Amino acid sequence: MPKTTSDLIVERLLEWGIDTCFGICGDAVNGFFEALRTHPEMRFVHVRHEEYAALAAVGYAKFTGRAAACVATSGPGALHLMNGLYDGRIDGAPVIAITGMTYHDLVGTHFLQDIDNAKVLEPACTFSERVMGPAHAVAVTDRAVRAALYRRAPAHLTIPIDTQSWTGDQDTVSEKNVPGHTSTAGQRHVQVPAEDDIRRAAVLLDDCDKIAILAGAGARFGAGDLLEEVARTLGAPIAKAGLGKDAVPDDSPFCTGGIGFIGTRASQWAMENCDGFLIVGSSTPFYDFWPKPGQARAVQIDVAGDRIGMRYPVEVGLCGDAGATLARLLPMLRARKDLSFAEEARALYDRWWELQRRRAADPAVPMKPQAVTCALSDTIPDGAILTGDAGTVSSWGSRVMLRRGMQFSFSGTLCSMGSALPYAVGAQIAHPGRPVVAFVGDGGLSMCLGELATLVQHGLPVKVVVLRNDTLGLEVWEQNAYLGNPQYGCGLSPIDFVKVAEGCGLTAFRVEECGQVADALTRAFAHDGPVLVECVVDPHEPPFGETVKPAQVEKIVKAYGRGEPAAAPMAANLLAPGRPPLSPGVEQHRGDLGGYARG
């Protein structure tokens, strides 16, 4: 049979090694679905909402480094992709989006679902184009894939309803469109900075006494082991931006955990006391937790040259791949015998982690969120993939201890609620033999409950761990700490997630006491299908108790004075034994908080 426009696109994607597509069918894209049906080597994963098709493709890309496709119909279907595509663009994930649109000769005539998808999705994509017919299909697909892979961002093709099913005899070919003029030739490119720039960076770092390292998303693939060697050579602690959590294991002797509000006191201390700063693949927006400008001499490594110097006044910028650059830099560095700065930071990290353990063991009901993060740290299998979500759960997820060989990611810069579950779908499709855990909050999970059914439909053994506190907890703390306002509009009507999960076909458990968590998680990991574990936790435990700044605690006290309804339990938790000595912000306002804690 003659090949259609859609056949040609699917076959070309397969030639590029893109063999997975997430999405939902619809009348304006059903011609493309016929090509999916007749090409079973392209795995199609049916999700329940187009946004989560795009997010699943982003998750696939983040945990493999390879592109996946997502597909949606015209109008609302294409528009629903937008959030997931922006997530991929901001966090650097290659995705190929395919959308349908109205008939080629009715575009712009106010016909049903007549939206110019190529223009609408263009801001979220590095490339966005309408496919004009079979003669155009291969060349424009090659262009989209090259753009997505090279620029590490989504690319988009939109195809009119009728054009999707056209064959060559229904199309015209211009004399300039030479048959076979494109190819899928590889484009692997490892960028390395100039040798003299690397040497200048080594001299600068050798002149510093107390160096702190920050690892971001750019340090994830292939750079982590080298980064530990650099840290050992320099005697430098490694703090991690949220997207760099899996760059270095949490049990590395040089790791001090996360940075920013979802970080640790140890990372904050390292940044406050360093005189040298090495930034590897990070442009985190929490640069207010970095050294003060002028405090530390700095070197930045980033594959995107336009990000160098964007967050900190670095003296030497190394534009290149993190792994390749560190490999050149390491032999030029002077090995330090004095590792005391890294050792002191790690000792503080151990003290901070002991506080988390003490909070986890608190017998109060509802239990503290730390009971879940600590139990998950102890029970999560080797080689697991952990996906995180936006909200207070970002903080608790950042505290799960990752061992070597584990992976983690979340919607780090867009902070899109509801991303953990579709990320987990993408991760499990990409790595069917590895344990995958979606660590979600009740606010985020309530946005994407339909994707629980996706797990069952495709037999994906994802373990969904949901922290239920019946509130948008992060907004409560941000309304208090950022603005000095009492909480408003944050309460959530309770959802029985166990019943919802069971209704979708999952096995499900509820946990309400700290002593039950490890057993429930162990049972979940032993089960060979998808499982949901609902953990009812204290909504008043601060997600950034050790990193909150003095000025922000002052605003919290102001919010309490203005009528914050949960002032007493929130203040009591801020003053929990062991927390004030690790939190300068809380310690400075201990007296004011004490008045509210006593009611």
Coordinates of C-alpha atoms in Angstrom, one line a residue:
M1 CA 0.0 0.0 0.0
P2 CA 1.2 3.6 -0.6
K3 CA 2.6 5.2 2.5
T4 CA 0.7 8.1 4.1
T5 CA 2.1 11.3 5.6
S6 CA 1.6 9.7 9.0
D7 CA 3.3 6.5 7.9
L8 CA 6.3 8.4 6.8
I9 CA 6.6 10.4 10.0
V10 CA 6.2 7.3 12.3
E11 CA 8.8 5.4 10.3
R12 CA 11.2 8.3 10.3
L13 CA 10.9 8.6 14.1
L14 CA 11.6 4.9 14.5
E15 CA 14.7 5.4 12.3
W16 CA 15.8 8.1 14.8
G17 CA 15.4 5.6 17.6
I18 CA 12.2 7.2 18.9
D19 CA 10.0 4.2 19.7
T20 CA 7.6 5.4 22.4
C21 CA 4.6 7.7 22.1
F22 CA 2.3 8.9 24.9
G23 CA -1.1 10.4 24.2
I24 CA -4.8 10.2 23.5
C25 CA -6.6 9.7 20.2
G26 CA -9.1 12.2 18.8
D27 CA -10.9 12.9 15.5
A28 CA -8.4 15.4 14.3
V29 CA -5.4 13.1 14.8
N30 CA -6.9 9.7 14.0
G31 CA -5.1 9.5 10.7
F32 CA -1.8 9.5 12.6
F33 CA -3.2 6.8 15.0
E34 CA -3.8 4.6 12.0
A35 CA 0.0 4.8 11.4
L36 CA 0.6 3.9 15.1
R37 CA -1.7 0.9 14.7
T38 CA 0.1 -0.4 11.7
H39 CA 3.6 0.2 13.2
P40 CA 3.5 -1.8 16.5
E41 CA 7.2 -1.3 16.9
M42 CA 6.2 2.3 18.0
R43 CA 4.9 1.6 21.5
F44 CA 1.8 3.7 22.3
V45 CA 1.0 4.5 25.9
H46 CA -2.6 5.6 26.4
V47 CA -2.8 8.3 29.2
R48 CA -5.9 10.0 30.6
H49 CA -5.0 13.6 29.9
E50 CA -2.8 15.2 27.3
E51 CA -0.9 17.3 29.8
Y52 CA 0.4 14.1 31.4
A53 CA 1.2 12.7 27.9
A54 CA 3.7 15.5 27.6
L55 CA 5.0 15.1 31.2
A56 CA 5.4 11.4 30.7
A57 CA 7.5 12.0 27.6
V58 CA 9.6 14.5 29.7
G59 CA 10.0 11.9 32.4
Y60 CA 11.1 9.4 29.8
A61 CA 13.7 11.9 28.5
K62 CA 15.0 12.9 31.9
F63 CA 15.7 9.3 32.9
T64 CA 17.2 8.1 29.6
G65 CA 18.6 11.2 27.8
R66 CA 16.6 10.0 24.8
A67 CA 13.5 11.6 23.2
A68 CA 10.0 10.2 23.3
A69 CA 6.9 11.4 21.5
C70 CA 3.5 12.6 22.7
V71 CA 0.4 13.0 20.6
A72 CA -2.8 14.9 20.9
T73 CA -5.8 16.0 18.8
S74 CA -6.5 19.6 17.7
G75 CA -7.7 22.5 19.8
P76 CA -8.0 21.5 23.4
G77 CA -5.9 18.4 23.0
A78 CA -3.0 20.4 21.7
L79 CA -3.4 23.1 24.3
H80 CA -3.4 20.6 27.1
L81 CA 0.1 19.6 26.0
M82 CA 1.4 23.0 26.6
N83 CA 2.3 22.7 30.3
G84 CA 4.2 19.5 29.9
L85 CA 6.1 20.9 26.9
Y86 CA 7.1 24.0 28.8
D87 CA 8.3 21.7 31.6
G88 CA 10.5 20.0 29.0
R89 CA 11.8 23.2 27.5
I90 CA 12.7 24.8 30.9
D91 CA 14.4 21.6 32.3
G92 CA 16.1 20.6 29.0
A93 CA 14.3 17.5 27.9
P94 CA 14.0 16.4 24.3
V95 CA 10.4 15.6 23.3
I96 CA 8.6 15.3 19.9
A97 CA 5.0 16.5 20.0
I98 CA 2.6 15.6 17.3
T99 CA -0.8 17.3 17.0
G100 CA -3.7 17.2 14.6
M101 CA -5.4 20.3 13.3
T102 CA -8.4 21.1 11.1
Y103 CA -8.6 20.4 7.3
H104 CA -5.8 22.0 5.3
D105 CA -8.2 24.1 3.2
L106 CA -10.3 25.3 6.2
V107 CA -7.5 26.6 8.4
G108 CA -8.3 30.1 9.5
T109 CA -12.0 29.9 8.6
H110 CA -13.4 29.6 12.1
F111 CA -14.0 25.9 11.7
L112 CA -14.3 23.4 14.5
Q113 CA -11.3 23.5 16.8
D114 CA -9.5 25.7 14.3
I115 CA -6.4 26.7 16.2
D116 CA -3.0 27.3 14.6
N117 CA -1.1 24.8 16.7
A118 CA 2.2 25.6 15.1
K119 CA 2.0 29.2 16.4
V120 CA 0.4 28.4 19.7
L121 CA 2.9 25.8 20.8
E122 CA 5.9 27.6 19.3
P123 CA 6.9 29.4 22.6
A124 CA 7.1 26.0 24.4
C125 CA 9.1 24.3 21.6
T126 CA 12.4 24.9 20.0
F127 CA 10.9 24.0 16.6
S128 CA 7.2 24.1 15.6
E129 CA 5.9 23.5 12.1
R130 CA 2.9 22.4 10.0
V131 CA 3.4 19.3 7.9
M132 CA 2.2 20.1 4.4
G133 CA 2.0 16.5 3.0
P134 CA 4.0 13.3 2.2
A135 CA 6.6 15.2 0.2
H136 CA 7.3 17.4 3.3
A137 CA 7.0 14.7 6.0
V138 CA 10.5 13.2 6.1
A139 CA 12.5 16.4 5.9
V140 CA 10.4 18.3 8.5
T141 CA 10.5 15.3 10.8
D142 CA 14.3 15.2 10.5
R143 CA 14.4 18.9 11.3
A144 CA 12.2 18.5 14.4
V145 CA 14.2 15.6 15.8
R146 CA 17.5 17.3 15.2
A147 CA 16.3 20.4 16.9
A148 CA 15.0 18.5 19.9
L149 CA 18.1 16.5 20.4
Y150 CA 20.6 19.2 19.8
R151 CA 18.8 21.9 21.8
R152 CA 17.5 19.5 24.5
A153 CA 14.0 20.8 24.2
P154 CA 10.6 19.8 22.8
A155 CA 9.9 20.1 19.0
H156 CA 6.4 20.0 17.5
L157 CA 4.8 18.9 14.3
T158 CA 1.1 19.6 13.6
I159 CA -0.7 17.8 10.7
P160 CA -4.1 18.8 9.2
I161 CA -6.8 16.0 9.4
D162 CA -6.8 15.3 5.8
T163 CA -3.1 15.7 5.2
Q164 CA -2.4 12.9 7.7
S165 CA -3.9 10.3 5.3
W166 CA -2.6 11.7 2.1
T167 CA -0.4 9.4 -0.1
G168 CA 2.2 10.5 -2.6
D169 CA -0.2 10.7 -5.5
Q170 CA -2.3 13.3 -3.7
D171 CA 0.6 15.6 -3.1
T172 CA 2.8 17.8 -5.3
V173 CA 6.6 17.9 -5.2
S174 CA 8.5 21.1 -5.9
E175 CA 11.6 20.9 -8.1
K176 CA 13.7 22.0 -5.2
N177 CA 12.6 19.1 -3.0
V178 CA 15.3 16.6 -4.1
P179 CA 14.3 13.1 -3.1
G180 CA 16.4 11.5 -0.3
H181 CA 18.2 14.8 0.5
T182 CA 18.0 14.3 4.3
S183 CA 19.4 11.6 6.6
T184 CA 19.4 10.4 10.3
A185 CA 23.2 10.7 10.6
G186 CA 24.3 11.0 14.2
Q187 CA 25.0 14.3 15.8
R188 CA 26.7 13.4 19.1
H189 CA 28.7 16.4 20.2
V190 CA 30.7 16.8 23.3
Q191 CA 31.8 20.4 23.9
V192 CA 35.0 21.1 25.7
P193 CA 36.2 24.6 26.7
A194 CA 39.5 26.0 25.5
E195 CA 42.6 24.6 27.4
D196 CA 43.8 27.9 28.6
D197 CA 40.4 28.7 30.2
I198 CA 40.5 25.3 32.0
R199 CA 44.0 26.2 33.2
R200 CA 42.8 29.6 34.5
A201 CA 40.0 27.8 36.4
A202 CA 42.4 25.4 38.0
V203 CA 44.7 28.3 39.1
L204 CA 41.7 30.2 40.6
L205 CA 40.5 27.1 42.5
D206 CA 44.0 26.3 43.8
D207 CA 44.2 29.8 45.3
C208 CA 41.1 29.3 47.4
D209 CA 41.1 27.7 50.8
K210 CA 37.5 26.7 51.4
I211 CA 35.7 25.7 48.2
A212 CA 32.1 24.7 47.9
I213 CA 30.7 22.9 44.9
L214 CA 27.1 23.1 43.6
A215 CA 25.9 20.3 41.3
G216 CA 22.9 20.8 39.1
A217 CA 21.1 19.0 36.3
G218 CA 24.1 19.4 34.0
A219 CA 26.1 17.2 36.3
R220 CA 23.7 14.2 36.1
F221 CA 24.7 12.1 33.1
G222 CA 28.3 10.9 33.3
A223 CA 29.8 13.7 35.5
G224 CA 28.9 12.5 39.0
D225 CA 32.0 10.2 39.6
L226 CA 34.3 12.9 38.3
L227 CA 32.6 15.5 40.5
E228 CA 33.3 13.4 43.6
E229 CA 37.0 13.1 42.5
V230 CA 37.2 16.9 42.1
A231 CA 35.6 17.3 45.6
R232 CA 38.1 14.9 47.1
T233 CA 41.0 16.7 45.5
L234 CA 39.8 20.1 46.6
G235 CA 38.5 19.1 50.0
A236 CA 35.1 20.6 48.9
P237 CA 31.6 19.7 50.1
I238 CA 29.0 19.2 47.3
A239 CA 25.6 20.8 47.6
K240 CA 23.0 19.8 45.1
A241 CA 20.3 21.8 43.4
G242 CA 16.9 20.0 43.2
L243 CA 17.5 18.8 39.6
G244 CA 21.0 17.6 40.5
K245 CA 20.0 15.4 43.4
D246 CA 21.0 12.2 41.6
A247 CA 24.3 13.6 40.3
V248 CA 26.1 12.4 43.5
P249 CA 24.7 9.9 46.0
D250 CA 23.4 11.2 49.2
D251 CA 25.7 8.8 51.1
S252 CA 28.9 10.2 49.5
P253 CA 31.2 11.6 52.2
F254 CA 31.4 14.9 50.3
C255 CA 27.6 15.4 49.8
T256 CA 25.7 17.8 52.0
G257 CA 22.3 17.4 50.4
G258 CA 20.1 19.9 48.8
I259 CA 20.3 23.7 48.6
G260 CA 17.6 26.4 48.9
F261 CA 14.4 26.1 51.0
I262 CA 14.2 22.4 50.2
G263 CA 17.8 22.0 51.2
T264 CA 19.8 21.3 54.3
R265 CA 21.5 23.4 57.0
A266 CA 24.8 21.9 56.0
S267 CA 24.6 23.1 52.4
Q268 CA 23.6 26.5 53.6
W269 CA 26.6 26.6 56.0
A270 CA 29.0 25.6 53.2
M271 CA 27.8 28.5 51.1
E272 CA 28.0 30.9 53.9
N273 CA 31.6 30.0 54.7
C274 CA 33.3 29.3 51.4
D275 CA 35.9 31.5 49.7
G276 CA 35.8 29.5 46.4
F277 CA 32.8 28.3 44.5
L278 CA 32.5 25.8 41.6
I279 CA 29.1 25.7 39.9
V280 CA 28.6 22.6 37.7
G281 CA 25.5 22.6 35.4
S282 CA 23.2 24.7 37.6
S283 CA 21.1 27.8 37.1
T284 CA 18.8 27.2 40.1
P285 CA 16.6 30.1 40.9
F286 CA 17.5 29.7 44.6
Y287 CA 20.8 31.5 44.1
D288 CA 19.9 33.7 47.1
F289 CA 21.3 30.7 49.1
W290 CA 24.6 30.9 47.2
P291 CA 27.6 32.8 48.5
K292 CA 27.1 36.5 48.6
P293 CA 28.5 38.3 45.5
G294 CA 32.1 39.1 46.2
Q295 CA 32.4 36.6 49.0
A296 CA 33.8 33.7 46.9
R297 CA 35.9 33.5 43.7
A298 CA 33.9 31.4 41.3
V299 CA 34.2 29.1 38.3
Q300 CA 31.1 28.0 36.4
I301 CA 30.8 25.0 34.0
D302 CA 27.7 24.9 31.8
V303 CA 26.9 23.6 28.4
A304 CA 24.8 26.7 27.7
G305 CA 27.1 29.7 27.4
D306 CA 24.3 32.2 27.9
R307 CA 23.8 30.9 31.5
I308 CA 27.4 31.5 32.6
G309 CA 27.5 34.5 34.9
M310 CA 23.7 34.7 35.1
R311 CA 23.4 33.8 38.8
Y312 CA 26.8 34.7 40.2
P313 CA 29.7 37.0 39.2
V314 CA 32.1 34.2 38.2
E315 CA 35.6 35.0 37.1
V316 CA 36.1 32.0 34.8
G317 CA 33.3 30.5 32.7
L318 CA 33.8 27.1 31.1
C319 CA 31.3 26.5 28.4
G320 CA 31.2 22.8 27.8
D321 CA 29.9 19.3 28.8
A322 CA 30.3 18.9 32.5
G323 CA 31.9 15.4 32.4
A324 CA 34.3 16.2 29.6
T325 CA 35.3 19.5 31.3
L326 CA 35.8 18.0 34.7
A327 CA 38.0 15.3 33.1
R328 CA 40.3 18.0 31.7
L329 CA 40.2 20.1 34.9
L330 CA 40.9 17.4 37.4
P331 CA 44.6 16.7 36.5
M332 CA 45.3 20.4 36.8
L333 CA 44.1 20.7 40.4
R334 CA 46.4 20.6 43.4
A335 CA 45.4 17.8 45.8
R336 CA 44.6 19.0 49.3
K337 CA 45.7 17.2 52.4
D338 CA 43.4 19.4 54.6
L339 CA 39.8 18.1 54.1
S340 CA 38.5 19.8 57.2
F341 CA 36.1 22.1 55.4
A342 CA 34.3 19.2 53.7
E343 CA 34.5 17.1 56.9
E344 CA 32.9 19.9 59.0
A345 CA 30.1 20.4 56.4
R346 CA 29.5 16.6 56.4
A347 CA 29.4 16.5 60.2
L348 CA 26.8 19.2 60.2
Y349 CA 24.9 17.2 57.5
D350 CA 24.9 14.2 59.8
R351 CA 23.6 16.3 62.7
W352 CA 20.8 17.6 60.4
W353 CA 19.9 14.1 59.3
E354 CA 19.7 13.0 63.0
L355 CA 17.2 15.7 63.5
Q356 CA 15.1 14.2 60.7
R357 CA 15.3 10.8 62.3
R358 CA 14.2 12.2 65.6
R359 CA 11.2 13.9 64.0
A360 CA 10.4 10.7 62.1
A361 CA 10.2 8.8 65.4
D362 CA 7.8 11.3 67.0
P363 CA 4.8 9.1 68.1
A364 CA 2.3 11.9 67.5
V365 CA -0.7 11.2 65.2
P366 CA -0.8 12.4 62.5
M367 CA 2.8 11.4 62.1
K368 CA 5.6 13.7 60.9
P369 CA 6.4 13.7 57.1
Q370 CA 9.9 12.7 58.0
A371 CA 8.6 9.3 59.1
V372 CA 7.8 8.7 55.4
T373 CA 11.1 10.0 54.0
C374 CA 13.2 8.2 56.5
A375 CA 11.3 4.9 56.0
L376 CA 11.5 5.3 52.2
S377 CA 15.2 5.9 52.5
D378 CA 15.6 2.7 54.4
T379 CA 13.4 0.5 52.2
I380 CA 13.7 1.8 48.6
P381 CA 15.3 -0.9 46.5
D382 CA 18.7 -0.6 44.8
G383 CA 18.6 0.9 41.4
A384 CA 15.3 2.7 42.0
I385 CA 14.0 5.7 40.2
L386 CA 12.3 8.3 42.3
T387 CA 10.1 11.0 40.9
G388 CA 9.1 14.1 42.9
D389 CA 6.3 16.6 42.8
A390 CA 5.7 20.3 43.6
G391 CA 4.5 21.5 47.0
T392 CA 5.8 20.6 50.5
V393 CA 6.4 17.2 49.1
S394 CA 9.3 18.7 47.2
S395 CA 11.1 19.2 50.5
W396 CA 10.3 15.8 51.9
G397 CA 11.2 14.1 48.6
S398 CA 14.6 15.9 48.5
R399 CA 15.4 14.2 51.8
V400 CA 15.0 10.7 50.6
M401 CA 18.5 9.2 50.7
L402 CA 19.7 8.1 47.2
R403 CA 22.3 5.5 47.0
R404 CA 24.7 5.0 44.1
G405 CA 22.8 3.8 40.9
M406 CA 19.5 5.5 41.8
Q407 CA 17.9 8.3 39.8
F408 CA 15.7 11.2 40.7
S409 CA 14.0 14.1 38.9
F410 CA 11.0 16.4 39.3
S411 CA 9.6 19.5 37.7
G412 CA 12.4 21.5 39.0
T413 CA 12.1 25.0 37.5
L414 CA 8.4 25.1 36.3
C415 CA 7.4 23.4 39.6
S416 CA 4.3 21.8 38.0
M417 CA 2.0 20.1 40.5
G418 CA 0.9 16.6 39.4
S419 CA 4.2 15.9 37.5
A420 CA 5.5 13.0 39.6
L421 CA 3.0 10.4 38.5
P422 CA 3.3 11.0 34.7
Y423 CA 7.1 11.2 35.2
A424 CA 6.9 7.8 36.8
V425 CA 4.9 6.4 33.9
G426 CA 7.6 7.6 31.5
A427 CA 10.4 6.3 33.7
Q428 CA 8.7 2.8 34.1
I429 CA 8.1 2.6 30.3
A430 CA 11.8 3.4 29.7
H431 CA 13.1 1.1 32.4
P432 CA 10.7 -1.8 32.8
G433 CA 13.1 -3.8 35.0
R434 CA 13.8 -1.1 37.6
P435 CA 11.7 -0.1 40.7
V436 CA 10.0 3.3 40.1
V437 CA 8.4 5.4 42.9
A438 CA 6.2 8.4 42.5
F439 CA 6.5 10.6 45.7
V440 CA 3.5 12.9 45.6
G441 CA 1.4 15.2 47.7
D442 CA -2.3 15.1 48.0
G443 CA -2.7 18.4 46.1
G444 CA -0.7 17.2 43.1
L445 CA -2.1 13.7 43.0
S446 CA -5.7 15.0 43.0
M447 CA -4.9 16.8 39.8
C448 CA -4.0 13.6 37.9
L449 CA -6.0 10.8 39.5
G450 CA -6.8 9.4 36.1
E451 CA -3.2 8.4 35.6
L452 CA -3.6 5.7 38.3
A453 CA -5.7 3.9 35.8
T454 CA -2.9 4.3 33.3
L455 CA -0.7 2.3 35.5
V456 CA -3.2 -0.6 35.6
Q457 CA -4.0 -0.4 31.9
H458 CA -0.3 -0.8 30.9
G459 CA 0.7 -3.1 33.8
L460 CA 3.2 -0.6 35.2
P461 CA 4.4 -1.6 38.7
V462 CA 4.9 2.0 39.9
K463 CA 4.7 2.5 43.6
V464 CA 2.8 5.7 44.4
V465 CA 3.6 7.2 47.9
V466 CA 1.2 10.1 48.7
L467 CA 1.6 12.4 51.6
R468 CA -1.9 13.4 52.7
N469 CA -2.3 16.4 54.9
D470 CA -5.5 17.9 53.4
T471 CA -3.9 21.2 52.6
L472 CA -1.8 23.0 50.1
G473 CA 0.9 23.1 52.8
L474 CA 3.6 24.9 50.9
E475 CA 1.2 27.8 50.2
V476 CA 0.4 28.0 53.9
W477 CA 4.1 28.4 54.8
E478 CA 4.8 30.8 51.8
Q479 CA 1.8 33.0 52.6
N480 CA 3.2 33.3 56.2
A481 CA 7.0 33.5 55.5
Y482 CA 7.0 35.4 52.2
L483 CA 4.2 37.9 52.9
G484 CA 3.4 37.9 56.6
N485 CA -0.1 36.9 55.8
P486 CA -2.3 34.3 57.5
Q487 CA -3.2 31.4 55.3
Y488 CA -6.1 31.6 52.9
G489 CA -7.6 29.3 50.3
C490 CA -5.2 26.4 51.2
G491 CA -7.6 23.8 52.7
L492 CA -8.4 20.7 50.7
S493 CA -11.5 18.5 51.0
P494 CA -10.2 15.1 52.0
I495 CA -9.9 12.4 49.4
D496 CA -9.8 8.7 50.3
F497 CA -6.9 7.9 48.0
V498 CA -7.0 4.2 49.0
K499 CA -10.6 3.9 47.7
V500 CA -9.8 5.8 44.6
A501 CA -6.7 3.6 43.9
E502 CA -8.6 0.4 44.5
G503 CA -11.4 1.7 42.2
C504 CA -8.7 2.1 39.5
G505 CA -7.4 -1.5 40.1
L506 CA -4.4 -0.8 42.3
T507 CA -3.4 -2.4 45.6
A508 CA -3.5 0.3 48.2
F509 CA -2.6 0.8 51.9
R510 CA -3.2 3.6 54.4
V511 CA -0.6 4.5 57.0
E512 CA -1.4 6.8 60.0
E513 CA 1.4 6.0 62.5
C514 CA 5.1 6.3 62.1
G515 CA 5.7 2.7 63.2
Q516 CA 3.6 1.4 60.3
V517 CA 5.4 3.1 57.4
A518 CA 8.4 0.8 56.8
D519 CA 6.1 -2.3 56.8
A520 CA 3.7 -0.8 54.4
L521 CA 6.5 0.3 52.0
T522 CA 8.1 -3.2 52.3
R523 CA 4.8 -4.8 51.3
A524 CA 4.4 -2.4 48.4
F525 CA 7.9 -3.1 47.0
A526 CA 7.2 -6.8 47.3
H527 CA 4.1 -6.6 45.2
D528 CA 4.6 -7.1 41.5
G529 CA 2.0 -4.6 40.3
P530 CA 1.2 -0.9 40.9
V531 CA 0.6 0.0 44.6
L532 CA -0.5 3.2 46.3
V533 CA 0.5 3.9 49.9
E534 CA -1.4 6.8 51.5
C535 CA 0.5 8.4 54.4
V536 CA -1.5 10.7 56.6
V537 CA 0.9 13.3 57.9
D538 CA 1.1 16.4 60.1
P539 CA 0.2 19.5 58.0
H540 CA 2.0 21.8 60.4
E541 CA 5.5 20.4 60.2
P542 CA 7.7 23.1 58.5
P543 CA 9.1 22.0 55.1
F544 CA 12.0 24.4 55.5
G545 CA 12.5 24.6 59.2
E546 CA 16.3 24.6 59.1
T547 CA 16.8 26.9 56.1
V548 CA 14.2 29.6 56.7
K549 CA 15.9 33.0 57.0
P550 CA 15.6 35.3 60.0
A551 CA 13.6 37.9 57.9
Q552 CA 11.2 35.2 56.9
V553 CA 10.7 34.0 60.5
E554 CA 9.9 37.6 61.3
K555 CA 7.1 37.6 58.7
I556 CA 5.9 34.3 60.1
V557 CA 5.6 35.9 63.5
K558 CA 3.7 38.8 61.9
A559 CA 1.3 36.3 60.2
Y560 CA 0.7 34.7 63.6
G561 CA -0.1 38.1 65.1
R562 CA -2.6 38.8 62.3
G563 CA -4.6 35.7 63.1
E564 CA -3.0 32.6 61.5
P565 CA -5.3 29.9 62.7
A566 CA -2.6 27.2 62.9
A567 CA -0.1 29.4 64.7
A568 CA 0.2 27.3 67.8
P569 CA 1.1 23.9 66.2
M570 CA 3.2 25.6 63.5
A571 CA 5.2 27.5 66.1
A572 CA 5.6 24.4 68.3
N573 CA 7.0 22.5 65.3
L574 CA 9.4 25.2 64.5
L575 CA 10.7 25.1 68.0
A576 CA 11.0 21.3 68.1
P577 CA 13.9 20.0 70.2
G578 CA 17.1 20.1 68.1
R579 CA 15.8 22.5 65.4
P580 CA 16.7 26.0 66.7
P581 CA 20.4 25.2 67.0
L582 CA 20.4 24.1 63.3
S583 CA 18.2 27.1 62.2
P584 CA 19.6 30.6 62.7
G585 CA 16.2 32.0 61.6
V586 CA 14.3 30.1 64.2
E587 CA 16.9 30.7 66.9
Q588 CA 16.8 34.5 66.4
H589 CA 13.1 34.6 66.9
R590 CA 12.8 31.8 69.5
G591 CA 11.1 34.1 72.1
D592 CA 8.4 35.4 69.7
L593 CA 7.6 31.9 68.5
G594 CA 7.5 30.6 72.0
G595 CA 4.6 32.8 72.9
Y596 CA 2.5 31.4 70.1
A597 CA 3.7 27.8 70.7
R598 CA 2.3 28.0 74.3
G599 CA -1.1 29.2 72.8

